[in-house]
Short mmCIF file of N, CA, C and O in Angstrom, two decimals:
data_model
loop_
_atom_site.label_atom_id
_atom_site.label_comp_id
_atom_site.label_asym_id
_atom_site.label_seq_id
_atom_site.Cartn_x
_atom_site.Cartn_y
_atom_site.Cartn_z
N GLN G 1 -118.71 20.82 139.85
CA GLN G 1 -118.01 19.19 139.16
C GLN G 1 -116.92 19.58 139.94
O GLN G 1 -116.11 20.51 139.55
N VAL G 2 -116.15 18.31 139.43
CA VAL G 2 -114.60 18.23 139.89
C VAL G 2 -114.11 18.19 138.30
O VAL G 2 -114.32 17.49 137.60
N GLN G 3 -113.11 19.21 138.66
CA GLN G 3 -111.83 18.92 137.81
C GLN G 3 -110.87 18.73 137.40
O GLN G 3 -110.64 19.89 138.52
N LEU G 4 -109.56 17.91 137.05
CA LEU G 4 -108.21 17.92 137.00
C LEU G 4 -107.93 17.48 135.81
O LEU G 4 -108.15 16.04 135.47
N VAL G 5 -107.51 18.33 135.02
CA VAL G 5 -106.92 18.37 134.28
C VAL G 5 -105.19 18.72 133.09
O VAL G 5 -105.02 19.58 133.54
N GLU G 6 -104.78 17.52 133.13
CA GLU G 6 -103.45 17.53 133.09
C GLU G 6 -102.98 17.42 131.50
O GLU G 6 -103.70 16.81 130.78
N SER G 7 -101.84 18.25 131.05
CA SER G 7 -101.25 18.06 129.97
C SER G 7 -99.58 18.58 130.21
O SER G 7 -99.46 18.91 131.15
N GLY G 8 -99.06 18.66 129.30
CA GLY G 8 -97.83 19.04 128.60
C GLY G 8 -96.96 17.90 128.63
O GLY G 8 -95.64 18.22 128.57
N GLY G 9 -97.30 16.46 129.22
CA GLY G 9 -96.52 15.59 129.21
C GLY G 9 -96.23 15.27 127.68
O GLY G 9 -96.60 15.18 127.00
N GLN G 10 -94.56 14.49 127.51
CA GLN G 10 -94.29 14.45 125.90
C GLN G 10 -92.78 13.02 126.36
O GLN G 10 -92.46 13.09 127.60
N LEU G 11 -92.49 12.87 125.40
CA LEU G 11 -91.01 12.19 125.64
C LEU G 11 -90.00 13.49 125.09
O LEU G 11 -90.12 14.02 124.48
N VAL G 12 -88.87 13.12 125.74
CA VAL G 12 -87.79 14.02 126.17
C VAL G 12 -86.64 13.35 126.21
O VAL G 12 -86.98 12.30 126.84
N GLN G 13 -85.50 14.02 126.07
CA GLN G 13 -84.61 13.49 126.26
C GLN G 13 -83.87 13.99 127.78
O GLN G 13 -83.68 14.68 128.17
N PRO G 14 -82.64 12.80 128.08
CA PRO G 14 -82.32 13.31 129.42
C PRO G 14 -82.29 14.21 128.91
O PRO G 14 -81.43 14.43 128.36
N GLY G 15 -81.76 14.96 130.32
CA GLY G 15 -81.23 16.39 130.80
C GLY G 15 -82.51 17.68 130.10
O GLY G 15 -81.88 18.88 130.05
N GLY G 16 -83.26 17.20 129.25
CA GLY G 16 -84.46 18.06 128.75
C GLY G 16 -85.22 18.72 130.14
O GLY G 16 -85.07 18.67 130.94
N SER G 17 -85.98 19.62 129.88
CA SER G 17 -86.88 20.23 130.25
C SER G 17 -88.53 19.64 129.74
O SER G 17 -88.05 19.79 128.53
N LEU G 18 -89.43 20.19 130.44
CA LEU G 18 -91.21 20.02 130.23
C LEU G 18 -91.43 21.06 131.53
O LEU G 18 -91.27 21.08 132.39
N ARG G 19 -92.32 21.16 131.09
CA ARG G 19 -93.73 22.34 131.60
C ARG G 19 -95.03 21.69 131.38
O ARG G 19 -95.26 21.53 130.80
N LEU G 20 -95.53 21.15 132.67
CA LEU G 20 -96.79 20.41 133.23
C LEU G 20 -97.79 21.57 133.52
O LEU G 20 -97.19 22.66 134.21
N SER G 21 -99.16 21.62 132.77
CA SER G 21 -100.12 22.58 133.68
C SER G 21 -101.45 21.28 133.95
O SER G 21 -101.51 20.32 133.46
N CYS G 22 -101.71 21.82 135.22
CA CYS G 22 -103.16 20.89 135.14
C CYS G 22 -104.14 22.21 135.53
O CYS G 22 -104.15 22.91 136.08
N VAL G 23 -105.68 22.14 135.14
CA VAL G 23 -106.32 23.42 135.42
C VAL G 23 -107.70 22.43 136.23
O VAL G 23 -107.65 21.08 136.56
N VAL G 24 -108.11 23.19 137.40
CA VAL G 24 -108.46 22.44 138.46
C VAL G 24 -109.40 23.33 138.54
O VAL G 24 -109.91 24.67 138.62
N SER G 25 -110.84 22.57 138.97
CA SER G 25 -112.37 23.39 139.59
C SER G 25 -111.82 24.34 140.10
O SER G 25 -110.92 24.32 141.10
N GLU G 26 -112.67 25.68 139.98
CA GLU G 26 -111.88 26.88 141.08
C GLU G 26 -112.31 26.56 142.09
O GLU G 26 -111.33 27.23 143.50
N ASN G 27 -113.63 26.07 142.67
CA ASN G 27 -113.58 25.85 144.02
C ASN G 27 -113.03 24.89 144.52
O ASN G 27 -112.57 25.44 146.46
N ILE G 28 -112.14 24.15 144.09
CA ILE G 28 -111.44 23.35 144.85
C ILE G 28 -110.21 24.04 144.34
O ILE G 28 -109.10 23.90 145.91
N PHE G 29 -109.53 24.31 143.62
CA PHE G 29 -107.85 25.24 143.84
C PHE G 29 -107.94 26.47 145.04
O PHE G 29 -106.87 26.62 145.86
N ARG G 30 -108.78 27.25 145.38
CA ARG G 30 -108.98 28.39 145.99
C ARG G 30 -108.59 27.71 147.50
O ARG G 30 -108.15 28.60 148.28
N SER G 31 -109.13 26.42 147.59
CA SER G 31 -109.49 26.23 149.28
C SER G 31 -107.74 25.11 149.34
O SER G 31 -108.24 25.11 150.64
N ASN G 32 -107.56 24.81 148.66
CA ASN G 32 -106.57 23.61 149.12
C ASN G 32 -104.42 23.92 148.30
O ASN G 32 -105.00 24.32 147.36
N THR G 33 -104.09 22.93 149.32
CA THR G 33 -102.89 22.61 149.15
C THR G 33 -103.12 22.23 147.56
O THR G 33 -103.56 21.45 147.79
N MET G 34 -101.94 22.34 146.42
CA MET G 34 -102.49 21.40 145.43
C MET G 34 -100.34 21.23 145.07
O MET G 34 -99.94 20.91 145.59
N ALA G 35 -101.00 19.43 144.46
CA ALA G 35 -99.50 18.94 144.34
C ALA G 35 -99.25 17.85 142.76
O ALA G 35 -100.65 17.87 142.46
N TRP G 36 -98.23 17.81 142.89
CA TRP G 36 -98.11 16.58 141.62
C TRP G 36 -97.87 15.31 142.00
O TRP G 36 -96.88 15.23 143.32
N TYR G 37 -98.06 14.57 141.71
CA TYR G 37 -97.98 12.90 141.93
C TYR G 37 -97.16 12.22 140.52
O TYR G 37 -97.95 12.61 139.60
N ARG G 38 -96.50 11.58 140.97
CA ARG G 38 -95.67 10.62 139.82
C ARG G 38 -96.16 9.54 140.25
O ARG G 38 -95.81 8.73 141.35
N GLN G 39 -96.59 8.28 139.18
CA GLN G 39 -96.84 7.02 138.93
C GLN G 39 -95.52 6.70 137.99
O GLN G 39 -95.81 6.72 136.53
N ILE G 40 -94.71 5.78 138.50
CA ILE G 40 -94.40 5.12 137.61
C ILE G 40 -94.71 3.33 137.41
O ILE G 40 -95.05 2.92 138.54
N PRO G 41 -94.35 2.81 136.18
CA PRO G 41 -94.92 1.77 135.95
C PRO G 41 -94.91 0.37 137.26
O PRO G 41 -93.45 0.77 136.97
N GLY G 42 -95.51 0.22 137.73
CA GLY G 42 -95.50 -1.17 138.69
C GLY G 42 -95.55 -0.56 139.87
O GLY G 42 -95.50 -1.28 140.78
N LYS G 43 -95.37 0.91 140.44
CA LYS G 43 -95.43 1.37 141.46
C LYS G 43 -96.32 2.09 142.13
O LYS G 43 -96.96 2.48 141.07
N ALA G 44 -96.57 2.20 143.13
CA ALA G 44 -97.60 3.51 143.73
C ALA G 44 -97.67 4.59 143.26
O ALA G 44 -95.79 5.30 142.73
N ARG G 45 -98.43 5.45 143.23
CA ARG G 45 -98.34 7.02 142.95
C ARG G 45 -97.99 8.06 144.34
O ARG G 45 -98.16 7.66 144.90
N ASP G 46 -97.10 8.37 144.12
CA ASP G 46 -96.12 9.36 144.78
C ASP G 46 -96.63 11.00 144.52
O ASP G 46 -96.25 11.41 143.69
N ARG G 47 -96.55 11.14 146.06
CA ARG G 47 -96.08 12.83 145.86
C ARG G 47 -94.91 13.24 145.60
O ARG G 47 -94.63 13.09 146.61
N ILE G 48 -94.90 14.09 144.39
CA ILE G 48 -93.79 14.61 144.36
C ILE G 48 -92.99 16.11 144.73
O ILE G 48 -92.01 16.65 145.32
N ALA G 49 -94.35 17.31 144.52
CA ALA G 49 -94.39 18.00 144.94
C ALA G 49 -95.41 18.98 145.32
O ALA G 49 -96.50 18.52 144.89
N GLN G 50 -95.27 19.59 146.61
CA GLN G 50 -96.74 20.35 146.81
C GLN G 50 -96.10 22.03 147.01
O GLN G 50 -95.51 22.53 147.02
N ILE G 51 -97.34 22.56 147.20
CA ILE G 51 -97.68 24.54 146.78
C ILE G 51 -99.22 24.54 147.69
O ILE G 51 -100.09 24.10 147.14
N THR G 52 -98.62 25.39 148.78
CA THR G 52 -99.96 25.92 149.92
C THR G 52 -100.49 26.74 149.00
O THR G 52 -99.87 27.62 147.59
N THR G 53 -101.73 26.77 149.78
CA THR G 53 -102.05 28.41 149.04
C THR G 53 -101.83 29.52 149.27
O THR G 53 -101.87 31.01 148.69
N GLY G 54 -100.40 29.42 150.12
CA GLY G 54 -99.97 30.64 150.55
C GLY G 54 -98.42 30.62 149.67
O GLY G 54 -97.15 31.23 150.15
N ASN G 55 -98.53 29.35 149.02
CA ASN G 55 -97.15 29.32 147.93
C ASN G 55 -96.15 28.90 148.86
O ASN G 55 -94.81 29.41 148.70
N ILE G 56 -96.45 28.08 149.79
CA ILE G 56 -95.42 27.12 150.61
C ILE G 56 -94.95 26.20 150.18
O ILE G 56 -96.06 25.05 149.29
N ARG G 57 -93.67 25.97 149.03
CA ARG G 57 -93.63 24.69 148.44
C ARG G 57 -92.47 23.63 149.03
O ARG G 57 -91.80 23.44 150.18
N ARG G 58 -93.21 22.42 149.12
CA ARG G 58 -92.15 21.04 149.10
C ARG G 58 -91.91 20.22 148.24
O ARG G 58 -92.60 20.15 147.28
N TYR G 59 -90.84 19.86 148.17
CA TYR G 59 -90.33 18.63 147.52
C TYR G 59 -89.95 17.73 147.68
O TYR G 59 -89.04 17.52 149.33
N VAL G 60 -89.89 16.58 147.37
CA VAL G 60 -89.32 15.22 147.24
C VAL G 60 -87.57 15.31 147.05
O VAL G 60 -87.63 15.96 146.06
N ASP G 61 -86.96 14.36 147.70
CA ASP G 61 -85.51 14.97 147.65
C ASP G 61 -84.89 14.58 146.27
O ASP G 61 -84.56 15.14 145.37
N SER G 62 -85.64 13.20 146.04
CA SER G 62 -85.52 13.04 143.80
C SER G 62 -85.27 14.24 142.66
O SER G 62 -84.96 14.24 141.83
N VAL G 63 -86.46 15.15 143.43
CA VAL G 63 -86.75 16.01 142.66
C VAL G 63 -86.52 17.51 142.93
O VAL G 63 -86.42 18.97 141.84
N ALA G 64 -86.19 17.64 143.99
CA ALA G 64 -85.53 18.70 144.82
C ALA G 64 -84.70 19.27 143.96
O ALA G 64 -84.04 19.15 143.47
N GLY G 65 -84.88 20.75 143.39
CA GLY G 65 -83.20 21.34 143.10
C GLY G 65 -83.37 21.58 141.37
O GLY G 65 -82.91 21.92 140.26
N ARG G 66 -84.70 20.75 140.84
CA ARG G 66 -84.33 20.32 139.27
C ARG G 66 -85.74 21.25 138.76
O ARG G 66 -86.38 21.30 138.07
N PHE G 67 -87.16 20.92 139.40
CA PHE G 67 -88.49 21.07 139.52
C PHE G 67 -89.06 22.07 140.45
O PHE G 67 -88.29 22.33 141.45
N THR G 68 -89.60 23.03 139.49
CA THR G 68 -89.86 23.85 140.44
C THR G 68 -92.07 23.71 140.15
O THR G 68 -92.45 23.67 139.09
N ILE G 69 -92.72 24.02 141.07
CA ILE G 69 -93.99 24.01 141.00
C ILE G 69 -94.75 25.12 141.55
O ILE G 69 -94.11 25.91 142.27
N SER G 70 -96.04 25.42 140.93
CA SER G 70 -96.43 27.08 140.88
C SER G 70 -97.82 26.73 140.85
O SER G 70 -98.22 25.97 140.10
N ARG G 71 -98.24 28.12 141.01
CA ARG G 71 -99.36 27.92 140.92
C ARG G 71 -100.22 29.05 140.42
O ARG G 71 -99.46 29.95 140.82
N ASP G 72 -101.12 29.52 139.81
CA ASP G 72 -101.91 30.77 138.81
C ASP G 72 -103.07 30.92 139.25
O ASP G 72 -104.21 30.19 139.44
N ASP G 73 -103.04 31.88 140.22
CA ASP G 73 -105.30 31.84 140.65
C ASP G 73 -105.34 32.38 139.85
O ASP G 73 -106.86 31.64 139.96
N ALA G 74 -105.47 33.26 138.84
CA ALA G 74 -106.06 33.80 138.23
C ALA G 74 -107.04 33.05 136.84
O ALA G 74 -107.43 32.83 136.41
N ARG G 75 -105.85 31.57 136.65
CA ARG G 75 -106.69 30.75 135.72
C ARG G 75 -106.65 29.00 136.25
O ARG G 75 -107.02 28.43 135.98
N ASN G 76 -106.69 29.67 137.75
CA ASN G 76 -106.89 28.00 138.67
C ASN G 76 -105.90 27.02 137.83
O ASN G 76 -106.64 26.26 137.60
N SER G 77 -104.93 27.31 137.90
CA SER G 77 -103.97 25.83 137.32
C SER G 77 -103.10 26.20 138.50
O SER G 77 -102.45 27.07 138.90
N VAL G 78 -102.36 24.64 137.72
CA VAL G 78 -100.54 24.37 138.62
C VAL G 78 -99.99 24.11 137.56
O VAL G 78 -100.48 22.50 136.81
N HIS G 79 -98.60 23.99 138.19
CA HIS G 79 -97.96 23.98 136.76
C HIS G 79 -97.14 23.31 137.85
O HIS G 79 -96.31 22.87 138.82
N LEU G 80 -95.91 22.16 136.65
CA LEU G 80 -94.54 21.61 137.15
C LEU G 80 -93.81 22.11 136.00
O LEU G 80 -93.77 21.21 134.96
N GLN G 81 -92.41 22.84 136.13
CA GLN G 81 -91.45 22.73 135.71
C GLN G 81 -90.34 21.78 136.08
O GLN G 81 -90.07 21.69 137.12
N MET G 82 -89.82 21.20 135.25
CA MET G 82 -89.22 20.15 134.92
C MET G 82 -88.20 20.22 134.15
O MET G 82 -87.80 20.18 133.35
N ASN G 83 -86.49 20.17 134.66
CA ASN G 83 -85.41 20.67 134.65
C ASN G 83 -84.80 19.63 134.60
O ASN G 83 -84.60 18.91 135.49
N ASN G 84 -83.46 19.52 133.71
CA ASN G 84 -82.26 18.79 134.25
C ASN G 84 -83.13 16.96 134.28
O ASN G 84 -82.93 16.48 134.97
N LEU G 85 -84.08 16.54 133.26
CA LEU G 85 -84.97 15.43 133.36
C LEU G 85 -84.02 13.77 133.49
O LEU G 85 -83.00 14.24 132.53
N LYS G 86 -83.95 13.16 134.36
CA LYS G 86 -83.74 12.18 134.35
C LYS G 86 -84.85 10.84 133.72
O LYS G 86 -85.51 10.84 134.26
N ARG G 87 -83.87 9.86 133.22
CA ARG G 87 -84.38 8.10 133.06
C ARG G 87 -85.52 7.85 133.74
O ARG G 87 -86.80 7.72 133.87
N GLU G 88 -85.35 8.24 134.89
CA GLU G 88 -86.30 7.51 136.03
C GLU G 88 -87.16 8.62 136.44
O GLU G 88 -88.07 8.14 137.13
N ASP G 89 -87.60 10.19 135.58
CA ASP G 89 -88.15 10.71 135.65
C ASP G 89 -89.66 10.28 134.80
O ASP G 89 -90.13 10.67 135.29
N THR G 90 -89.49 9.30 134.56
CA THR G 90 -90.58 8.37 133.32
C THR G 90 -91.46 7.89 133.95
O THR G 90 -91.46 7.27 135.18
N GLY G 91 -92.97 8.97 133.95
CA GLY G 91 -94.06 8.23 134.47
C GLY G 91 -95.52 8.69 134.18
O GLY G 91 -94.99 10.31 133.45
N VAL G 92 -96.11 8.20 135.17
CA VAL G 92 -97.40 9.35 134.35
C VAL G 92 -97.86 10.39 135.46
O VAL G 92 -97.42 9.93 136.38
N TYR G 93 -97.49 11.34 135.24
CA TYR G 93 -98.23 12.85 136.39
C TYR G 93 -99.69 13.32 136.87
O TYR G 93 -100.17 13.26 135.09
N PHE G 94 -99.39 13.36 137.31
CA PHE G 94 -101.28 13.46 138.01
C PHE G 94 -101.10 14.64 138.78
O PHE G 94 -100.43 14.83 139.54
N CYS G 95 -102.23 16.16 138.90
CA CYS G 95 -102.45 16.82 139.84
C CYS G 95 -103.35 16.34 140.94
O CYS G 95 -104.35 15.62 140.33
N ASN G 96 -102.96 17.17 141.82
CA ASN G 96 -104.79 16.74 142.83
C ASN G 96 -104.88 17.62 144.16
O ASN G 96 -103.19 18.13 144.24
N THR G 97 -104.98 17.39 145.10
CA THR G 97 -105.48 17.55 146.49
C THR G 97 -104.24 16.98 147.46
O THR G 97 -104.46 16.43 147.25
N VAL G 98 -104.24 18.05 148.74
CA VAL G 98 -103.35 17.18 149.17
C VAL G 98 -104.28 16.94 150.41
O VAL G 98 -104.93 18.47 151.08
N PRO G 99 -104.66 16.11 151.16
CA PRO G 99 -105.08 14.46 150.71
C PRO G 99 -105.79 14.44 149.41
O PRO G 99 -106.05 15.55 148.90
N PRO G 100 -105.39 13.76 148.78
CA PRO G 100 -106.61 13.57 147.24
C PRO G 100 -107.66 13.70 147.39
O PRO G 100 -108.53 13.41 148.20
N LEU G 101 -108.87 14.05 146.52
CA LEU G 101 -109.84 14.11 146.49
C LEU G 101 -110.78 13.37 146.65
O LEU G 101 -110.04 12.18 145.97
N ILE G 102 -111.64 13.35 147.17
CA ILE G 102 -112.95 12.03 147.60
C ILE G 102 -113.77 12.30 147.39
O ILE G 102 -114.53 13.17 147.51
N THR G 103 -114.45 11.55 145.72
CA THR G 103 -115.65 11.59 145.42
C THR G 103 -116.42 10.43 146.01
O THR G 103 -116.09 9.27 145.63
N GLY G 104 -117.94 11.17 146.38
CA GLY G 104 -118.44 8.99 146.89
C GLY G 104 -117.52 8.30 147.54
O GLY G 104 -117.18 9.58 148.88
N SER G 105 -117.03 7.02 147.83
CA SER G 105 -116.27 6.68 148.48
C SER G 105 -114.80 6.16 148.30
O SER G 105 -113.48 5.46 148.61
N ARG G 106 -114.58 6.67 147.09
CA ARG G 106 -113.03 6.64 146.07
C ARG G 106 -112.54 8.07 145.80
O ARG G 106 -113.07 9.07 145.78
N GLU G 107 -110.85 8.07 145.92
CA GLU G 107 -110.26 9.14 145.32
C GLU G 107 -110.36 9.47 143.66
O GLU G 107 -110.54 8.44 143.23
N TYR G 108 -110.10 10.73 143.68
CA TYR G 108 -110.88 11.00 141.90
C TYR G 108 -109.68 11.39 141.85
O TYR G 108 -108.84 12.37 142.44
N TRP G 109 -108.94 11.04 140.36
CA TRP G 109 -107.71 11.57 140.03
C TRP G 109 -108.43 11.51 138.15
O TRP G 109 -109.07 11.00 138.25
N GLY G 110 -107.11 12.51 137.84
CA GLY G 110 -107.73 12.74 136.49
C GLY G 110 -106.83 11.67 135.42
O GLY G 110 -106.90 10.38 136.14
N HIS G 111 -106.57 12.38 134.26
CA HIS G 111 -106.18 11.18 133.58
C HIS G 111 -104.64 10.91 133.46
O HIS G 111 -103.80 10.39 133.17
N GLY G 112 -103.94 12.39 134.31
CA GLY G 112 -102.78 12.29 133.82
C GLY G 112 -102.29 12.31 132.60
O GLY G 112 -102.52 12.41 131.67
N THR G 113 -100.75 12.87 132.56
CA THR G 113 -99.84 13.12 131.50
C THR G 113 -98.89 13.05 131.48
O THR G 113 -98.00 12.73 132.60
N ALA G 114 -98.55 11.77 130.59
CA ALA G 114 -97.16 10.97 130.24
C ALA G 114 -96.24 12.00 129.59
O ALA G 114 -96.29 12.22 129.11
N VAL G 115 -95.28 11.31 130.80
CA VAL G 115 -93.49 11.85 130.87
C VAL G 115 -92.85 10.59 130.44
O VAL G 115 -92.34 9.54 131.32
N THR G 116 -92.25 10.36 129.38
CA THR G 116 -91.14 9.55 129.16
C THR G 116 -89.68 10.26 128.70
O THR G 116 -89.44 11.63 127.76
N VAL G 117 -88.81 9.81 129.11
CA VAL G 117 -87.38 10.67 129.21
C VAL G 117 -86.57 9.56 129.05
O VAL G 117 -86.18 8.56 129.21
N SER G 118 -86.26 9.71 127.63
CA SER G 118 -85.89 8.40 126.57
C SER G 118 -85.03 9.16 125.71
O SER G 118 -85.14 10.25 125.04
N TRP G 119 -83.93 8.48 124.95
CA TRP G 119 -83.07 9.07 124.12
C TRP G 119 -83.81 8.07 123.10
O TRP G 119 -83.43 8.64 121.73
#
């Protein structure tokens, strides 16, 4: 059974911090590069951070230096620590593999977790 369950999103003021978490099915987590994707209203879902099974991390320029992705092998989970949040970080955040999981003939996504950066 596929499990991607994101949590931790909420309303936060600019400059604030949040930590997102995602619980993943063990068989998927153990053998895949994991990533956080962000979907801004009206735009496509973009991969913003990724971490390999060997803990090699990559970030898009817009979040580098502010966000940190990590994985907890004991809990089959992946996290995203977000600091110095900006209004443009507002969106729905999803975790998934790289590339995204396919079930049947379609990409599989969890429900995501919403982050709103605003006063």
